[in-house]
mmCIF file of C-alpha atoms in Angstrom:
data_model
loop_
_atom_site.group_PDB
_atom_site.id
_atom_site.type_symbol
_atom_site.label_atom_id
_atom_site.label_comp_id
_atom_site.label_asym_id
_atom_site.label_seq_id
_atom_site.Cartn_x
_atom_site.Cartn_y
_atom_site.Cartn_z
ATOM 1 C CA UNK A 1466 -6.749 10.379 75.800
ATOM 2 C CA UNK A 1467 -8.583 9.759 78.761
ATOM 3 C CA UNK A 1468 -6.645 6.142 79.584
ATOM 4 C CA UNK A 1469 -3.708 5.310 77.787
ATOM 5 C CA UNK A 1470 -3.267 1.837 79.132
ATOM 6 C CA UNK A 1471 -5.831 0.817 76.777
ATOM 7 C CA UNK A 1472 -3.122 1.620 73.693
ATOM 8 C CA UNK A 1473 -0.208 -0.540 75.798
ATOM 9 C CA UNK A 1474 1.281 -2.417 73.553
ATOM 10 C CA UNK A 1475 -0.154 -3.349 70.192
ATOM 11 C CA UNK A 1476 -2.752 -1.594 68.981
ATOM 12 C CA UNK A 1477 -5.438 -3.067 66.501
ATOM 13 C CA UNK A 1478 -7.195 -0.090 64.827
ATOM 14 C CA UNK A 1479 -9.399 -1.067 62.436
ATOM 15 C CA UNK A 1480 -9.510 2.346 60.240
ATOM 16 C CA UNK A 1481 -6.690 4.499 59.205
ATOM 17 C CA UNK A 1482 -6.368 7.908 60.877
ATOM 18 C CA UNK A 1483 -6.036 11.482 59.378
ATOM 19 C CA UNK A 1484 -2.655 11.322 56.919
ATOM 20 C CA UNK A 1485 -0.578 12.347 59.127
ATOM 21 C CA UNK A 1486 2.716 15.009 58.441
ATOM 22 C CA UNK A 1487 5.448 15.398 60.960
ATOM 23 C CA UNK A 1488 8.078 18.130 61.398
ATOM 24 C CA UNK A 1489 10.671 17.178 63.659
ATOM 25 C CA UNK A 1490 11.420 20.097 66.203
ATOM 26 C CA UNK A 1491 14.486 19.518 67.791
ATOM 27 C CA UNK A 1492 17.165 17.046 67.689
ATOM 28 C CA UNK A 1493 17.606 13.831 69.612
ATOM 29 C CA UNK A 1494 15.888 10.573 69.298
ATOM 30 C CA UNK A 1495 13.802 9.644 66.069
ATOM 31 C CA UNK A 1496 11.767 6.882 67.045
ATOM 32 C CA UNK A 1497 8.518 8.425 66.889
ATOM 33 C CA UNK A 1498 8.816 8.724 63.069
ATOM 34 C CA UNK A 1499 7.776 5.399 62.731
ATOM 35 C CA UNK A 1500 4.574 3.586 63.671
ATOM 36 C CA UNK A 1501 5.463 3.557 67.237
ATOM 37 C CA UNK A 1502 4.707 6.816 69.962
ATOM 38 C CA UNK A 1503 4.574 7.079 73.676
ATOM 39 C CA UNK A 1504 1.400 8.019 75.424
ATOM 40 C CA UNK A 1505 2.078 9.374 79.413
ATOM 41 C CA UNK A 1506 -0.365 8.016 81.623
ATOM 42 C CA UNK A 1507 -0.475 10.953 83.966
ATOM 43 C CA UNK A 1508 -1.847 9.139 86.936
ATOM 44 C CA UNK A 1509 0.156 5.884 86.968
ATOM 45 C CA UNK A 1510 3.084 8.351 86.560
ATOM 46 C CA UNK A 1511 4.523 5.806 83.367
ATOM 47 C CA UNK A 1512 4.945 6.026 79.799
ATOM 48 C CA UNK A 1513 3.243 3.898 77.596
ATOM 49 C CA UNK A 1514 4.713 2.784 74.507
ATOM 50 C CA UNK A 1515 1.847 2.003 71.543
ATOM 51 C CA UNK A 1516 2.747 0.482 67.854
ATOM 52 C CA UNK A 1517 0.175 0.666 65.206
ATOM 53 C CA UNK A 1518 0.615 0.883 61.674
ATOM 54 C CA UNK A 1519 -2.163 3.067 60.926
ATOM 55 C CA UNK A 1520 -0.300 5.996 62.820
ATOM 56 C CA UNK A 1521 3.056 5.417 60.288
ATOM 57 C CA UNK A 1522 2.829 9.190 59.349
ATOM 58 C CA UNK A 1523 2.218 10.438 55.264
ATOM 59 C CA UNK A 1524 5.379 12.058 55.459
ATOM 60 C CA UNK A 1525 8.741 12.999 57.824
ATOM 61 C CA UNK A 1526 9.956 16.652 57.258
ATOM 62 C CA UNK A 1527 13.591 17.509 59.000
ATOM 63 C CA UNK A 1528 14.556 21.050 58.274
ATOM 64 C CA UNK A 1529 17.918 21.363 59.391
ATOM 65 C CA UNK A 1530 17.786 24.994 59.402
ATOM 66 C CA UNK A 1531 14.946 24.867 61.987
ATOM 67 C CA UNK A 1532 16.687 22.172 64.093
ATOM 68 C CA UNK A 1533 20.040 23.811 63.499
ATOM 69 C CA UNK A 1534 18.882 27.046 65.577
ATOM 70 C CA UNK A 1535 19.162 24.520 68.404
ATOM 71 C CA UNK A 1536 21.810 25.261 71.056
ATOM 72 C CA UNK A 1537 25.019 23.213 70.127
ATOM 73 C CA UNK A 1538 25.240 21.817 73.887
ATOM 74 C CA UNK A 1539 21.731 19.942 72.714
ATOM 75 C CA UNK A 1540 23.710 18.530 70.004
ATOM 76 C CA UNK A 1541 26.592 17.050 71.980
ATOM 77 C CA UNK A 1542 24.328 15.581 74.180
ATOM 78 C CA UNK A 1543 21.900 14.069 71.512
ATOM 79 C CA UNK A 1544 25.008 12.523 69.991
ATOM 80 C CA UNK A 1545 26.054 10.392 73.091
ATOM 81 C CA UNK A 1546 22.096 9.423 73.017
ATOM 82 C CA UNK A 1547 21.644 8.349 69.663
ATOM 83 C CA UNK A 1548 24.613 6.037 69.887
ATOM 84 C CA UNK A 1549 23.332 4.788 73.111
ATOM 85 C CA UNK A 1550 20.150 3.809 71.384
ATOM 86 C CA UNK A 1551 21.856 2.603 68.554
ATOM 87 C CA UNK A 1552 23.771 0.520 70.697
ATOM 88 C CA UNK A 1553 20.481 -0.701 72.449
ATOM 89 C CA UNK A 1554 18.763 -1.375 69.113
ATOM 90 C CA UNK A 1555 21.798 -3.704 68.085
ATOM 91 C CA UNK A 1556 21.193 -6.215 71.223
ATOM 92 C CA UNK A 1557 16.991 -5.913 70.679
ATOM 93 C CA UNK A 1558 16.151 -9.388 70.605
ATOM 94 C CA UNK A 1559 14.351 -8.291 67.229
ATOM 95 C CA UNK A 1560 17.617 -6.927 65.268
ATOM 96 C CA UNK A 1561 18.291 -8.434 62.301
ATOM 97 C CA UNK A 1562 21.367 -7.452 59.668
ATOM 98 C CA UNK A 1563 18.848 -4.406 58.469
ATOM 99 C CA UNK A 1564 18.917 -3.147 61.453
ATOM 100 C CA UNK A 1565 22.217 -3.475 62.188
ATOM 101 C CA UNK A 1566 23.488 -1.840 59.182
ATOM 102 C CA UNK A 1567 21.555 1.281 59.798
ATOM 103 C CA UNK A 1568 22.582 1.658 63.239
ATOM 104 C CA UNK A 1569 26.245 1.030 62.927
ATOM 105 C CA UNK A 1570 25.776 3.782 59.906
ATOM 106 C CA UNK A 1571 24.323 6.104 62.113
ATOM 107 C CA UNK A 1572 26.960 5.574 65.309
ATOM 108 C CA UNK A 1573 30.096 6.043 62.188
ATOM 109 C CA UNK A 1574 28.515 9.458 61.201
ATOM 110 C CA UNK A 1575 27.674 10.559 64.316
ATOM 111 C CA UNK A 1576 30.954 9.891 65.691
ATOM 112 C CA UNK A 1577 32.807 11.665 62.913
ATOM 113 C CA UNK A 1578 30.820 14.660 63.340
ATOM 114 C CA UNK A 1579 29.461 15.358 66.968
ATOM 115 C CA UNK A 1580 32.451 17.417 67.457
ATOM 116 C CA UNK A 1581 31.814 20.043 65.105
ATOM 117 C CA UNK A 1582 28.000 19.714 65.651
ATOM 118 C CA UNK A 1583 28.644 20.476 69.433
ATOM 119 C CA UNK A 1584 30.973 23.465 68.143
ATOM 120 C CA UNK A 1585 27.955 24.601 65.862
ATOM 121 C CA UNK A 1586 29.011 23.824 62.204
ATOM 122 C CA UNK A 1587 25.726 23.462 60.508
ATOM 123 C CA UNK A 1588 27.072 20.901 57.953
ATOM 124 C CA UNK A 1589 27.896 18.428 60.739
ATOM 125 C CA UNK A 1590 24.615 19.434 62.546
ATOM 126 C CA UNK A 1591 22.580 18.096 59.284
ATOM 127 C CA UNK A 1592 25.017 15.012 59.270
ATOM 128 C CA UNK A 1593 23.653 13.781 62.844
ATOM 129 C CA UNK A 1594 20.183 14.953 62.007
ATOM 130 C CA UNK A 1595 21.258 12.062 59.230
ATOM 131 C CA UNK A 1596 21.855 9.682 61.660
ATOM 132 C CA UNK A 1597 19.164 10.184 63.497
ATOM 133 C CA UNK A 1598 16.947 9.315 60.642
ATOM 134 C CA UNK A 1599 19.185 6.336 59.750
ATOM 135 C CA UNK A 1600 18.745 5.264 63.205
ATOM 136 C CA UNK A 1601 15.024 6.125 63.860
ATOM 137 C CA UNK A 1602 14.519 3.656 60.437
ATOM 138 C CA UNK A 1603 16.503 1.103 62.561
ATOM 139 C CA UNK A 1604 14.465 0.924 65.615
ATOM 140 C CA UNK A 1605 11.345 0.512 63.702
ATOM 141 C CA UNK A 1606 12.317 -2.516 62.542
ATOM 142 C CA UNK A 1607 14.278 -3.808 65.621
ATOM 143 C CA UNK A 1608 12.491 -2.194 68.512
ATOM 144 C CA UNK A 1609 14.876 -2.026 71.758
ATOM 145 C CA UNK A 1610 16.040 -3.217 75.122
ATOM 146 C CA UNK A 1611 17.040 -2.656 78.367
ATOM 147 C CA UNK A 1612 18.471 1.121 78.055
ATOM 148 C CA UNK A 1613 15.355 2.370 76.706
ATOM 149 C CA UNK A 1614 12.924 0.294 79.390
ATOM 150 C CA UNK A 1615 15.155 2.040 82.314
ATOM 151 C CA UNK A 1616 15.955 5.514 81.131
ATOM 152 C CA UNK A 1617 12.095 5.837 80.246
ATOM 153 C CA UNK A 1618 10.967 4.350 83.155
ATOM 154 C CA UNK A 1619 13.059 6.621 85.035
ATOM 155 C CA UNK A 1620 11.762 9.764 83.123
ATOM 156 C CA UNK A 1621 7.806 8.564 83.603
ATOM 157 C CA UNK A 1622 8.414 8.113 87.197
ATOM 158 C CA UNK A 1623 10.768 10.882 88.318
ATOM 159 C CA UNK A 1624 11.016 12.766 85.927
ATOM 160 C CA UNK A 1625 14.499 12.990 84.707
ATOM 161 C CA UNK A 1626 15.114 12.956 80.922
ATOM 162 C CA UNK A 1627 15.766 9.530 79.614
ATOM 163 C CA UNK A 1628 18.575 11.218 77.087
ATOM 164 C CA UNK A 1629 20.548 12.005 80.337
ATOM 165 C CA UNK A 1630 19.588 8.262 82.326
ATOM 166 C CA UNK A 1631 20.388 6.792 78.829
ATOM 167 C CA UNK A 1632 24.474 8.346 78.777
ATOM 168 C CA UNK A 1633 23.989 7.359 82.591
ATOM 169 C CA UNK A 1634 23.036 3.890 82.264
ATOM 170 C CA UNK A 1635 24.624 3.106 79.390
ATOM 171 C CA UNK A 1636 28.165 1.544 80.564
ATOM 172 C CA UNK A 1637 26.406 -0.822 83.116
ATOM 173 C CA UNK A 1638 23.902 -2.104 80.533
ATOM 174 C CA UNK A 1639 26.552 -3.031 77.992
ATOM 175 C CA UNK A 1640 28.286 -4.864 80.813
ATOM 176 C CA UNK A 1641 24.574 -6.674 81.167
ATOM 177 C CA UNK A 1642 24.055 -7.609 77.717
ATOM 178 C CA UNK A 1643 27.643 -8.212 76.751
ATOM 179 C CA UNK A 1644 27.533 -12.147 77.224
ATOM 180 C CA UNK A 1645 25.027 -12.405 74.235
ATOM 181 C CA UNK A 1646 26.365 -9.878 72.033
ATOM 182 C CA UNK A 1647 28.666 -11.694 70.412
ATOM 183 C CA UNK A 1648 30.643 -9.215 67.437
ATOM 184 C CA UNK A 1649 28.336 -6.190 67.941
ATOM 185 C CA UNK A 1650 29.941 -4.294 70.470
ATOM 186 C CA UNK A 1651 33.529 -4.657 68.063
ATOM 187 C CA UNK A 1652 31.433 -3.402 65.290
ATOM 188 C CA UNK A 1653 29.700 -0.518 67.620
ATOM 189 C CA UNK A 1654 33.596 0.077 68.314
ATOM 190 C CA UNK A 1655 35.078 0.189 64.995
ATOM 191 C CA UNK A 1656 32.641 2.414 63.595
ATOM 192 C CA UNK A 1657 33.618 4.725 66.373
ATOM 193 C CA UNK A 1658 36.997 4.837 65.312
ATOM 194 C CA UNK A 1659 39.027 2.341 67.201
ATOM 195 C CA UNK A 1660 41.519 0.680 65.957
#
């Protein structure tokens, strides 16, 4: 695409494309099985983030064994991510008790099993490839906030992979949001397993 500023934001397509199939590769964030991908604009260094419904793919395929093959370390790491953005979906100024559900769903099963997915147990692998459907479901419908605009921005401009700026960055934009969360970060917390 020679200028991707053209598909900032929404985009109004007026045909539907090819049916589109997607295989999901590796594990981490799910948000581009939805109607909503990222386009880098090479020159202005900066991702740009596109929504339009005529890209919602045909069909999502996630093959655990393929994903599975993928170094455990990859899977401790994705774990802290997908709870960041699952925390960062919850304070979206679009969330809405849908959203929530699925995302406090996904943080519960991805805290009971990152452990053993970061050890390499295939069964608890599958269980946060799971939640990242659950939670890739969840940001479609809620969209996101402040951790994704910085750790993205980050990794357009310098380079540096928003799933590490996102465990990074995470801590000081809780403290950010936290006046108008109100329950959420007490229901991000007992789903992780406090008391």
């Amino acid at each position: 695409i020679k200028d991707p500023k053209k598909f900032d934001g929404k985009v109004n397509s007026k045909n539907k494309s090819y049916p589109l199939f997607l295989l999901a590769a590796n594990v981490g964030f799910a948000r581009d099985f939805g109607y909503s991908f990222i386009l880098e604009d090479e020159n202005a260094r900066k991702k740009v983030v596109c929504h339009d419904s005529h890209a919602l793919p045909a069909a999502i395929y996630i093959d655990s064994d393929i994903i599975g093959q993928s170094d455990s370390s990859e899977f401790a790491l994705a774990s802290y991510n997908l709870i960041a953005r699952a925390i960062d979906s919850i304070v979206s100024k679009n969330a809405w008790q849908f959203t929530e559900k699925y995302c406090i769903d996904a943080v519960k099963i991805i805290a009971e099993n990152a452990k053993n997915a970061a050890a390499g147990k295939a069964d608890a692998k599958e269980q946060i490839l799971y939640a990242q459907y659950l939670l890739s479901v969840a940001v479609s419908n809620s969209g996101q906030s402040l951790l994704t605009s910085l750790a993205e921005s980050l990794d357009a401009s310098n380079g540096i992979p928003a799933s590490l700026t996102s465990a990074l960055l995470l801590s000081e934009v809780m403290t950010i949001n936290a006046p108008s969360t109100g329950d959420k970060y007490h229901d991000v917390a007992v789903a992780l397993g406090a008391k």
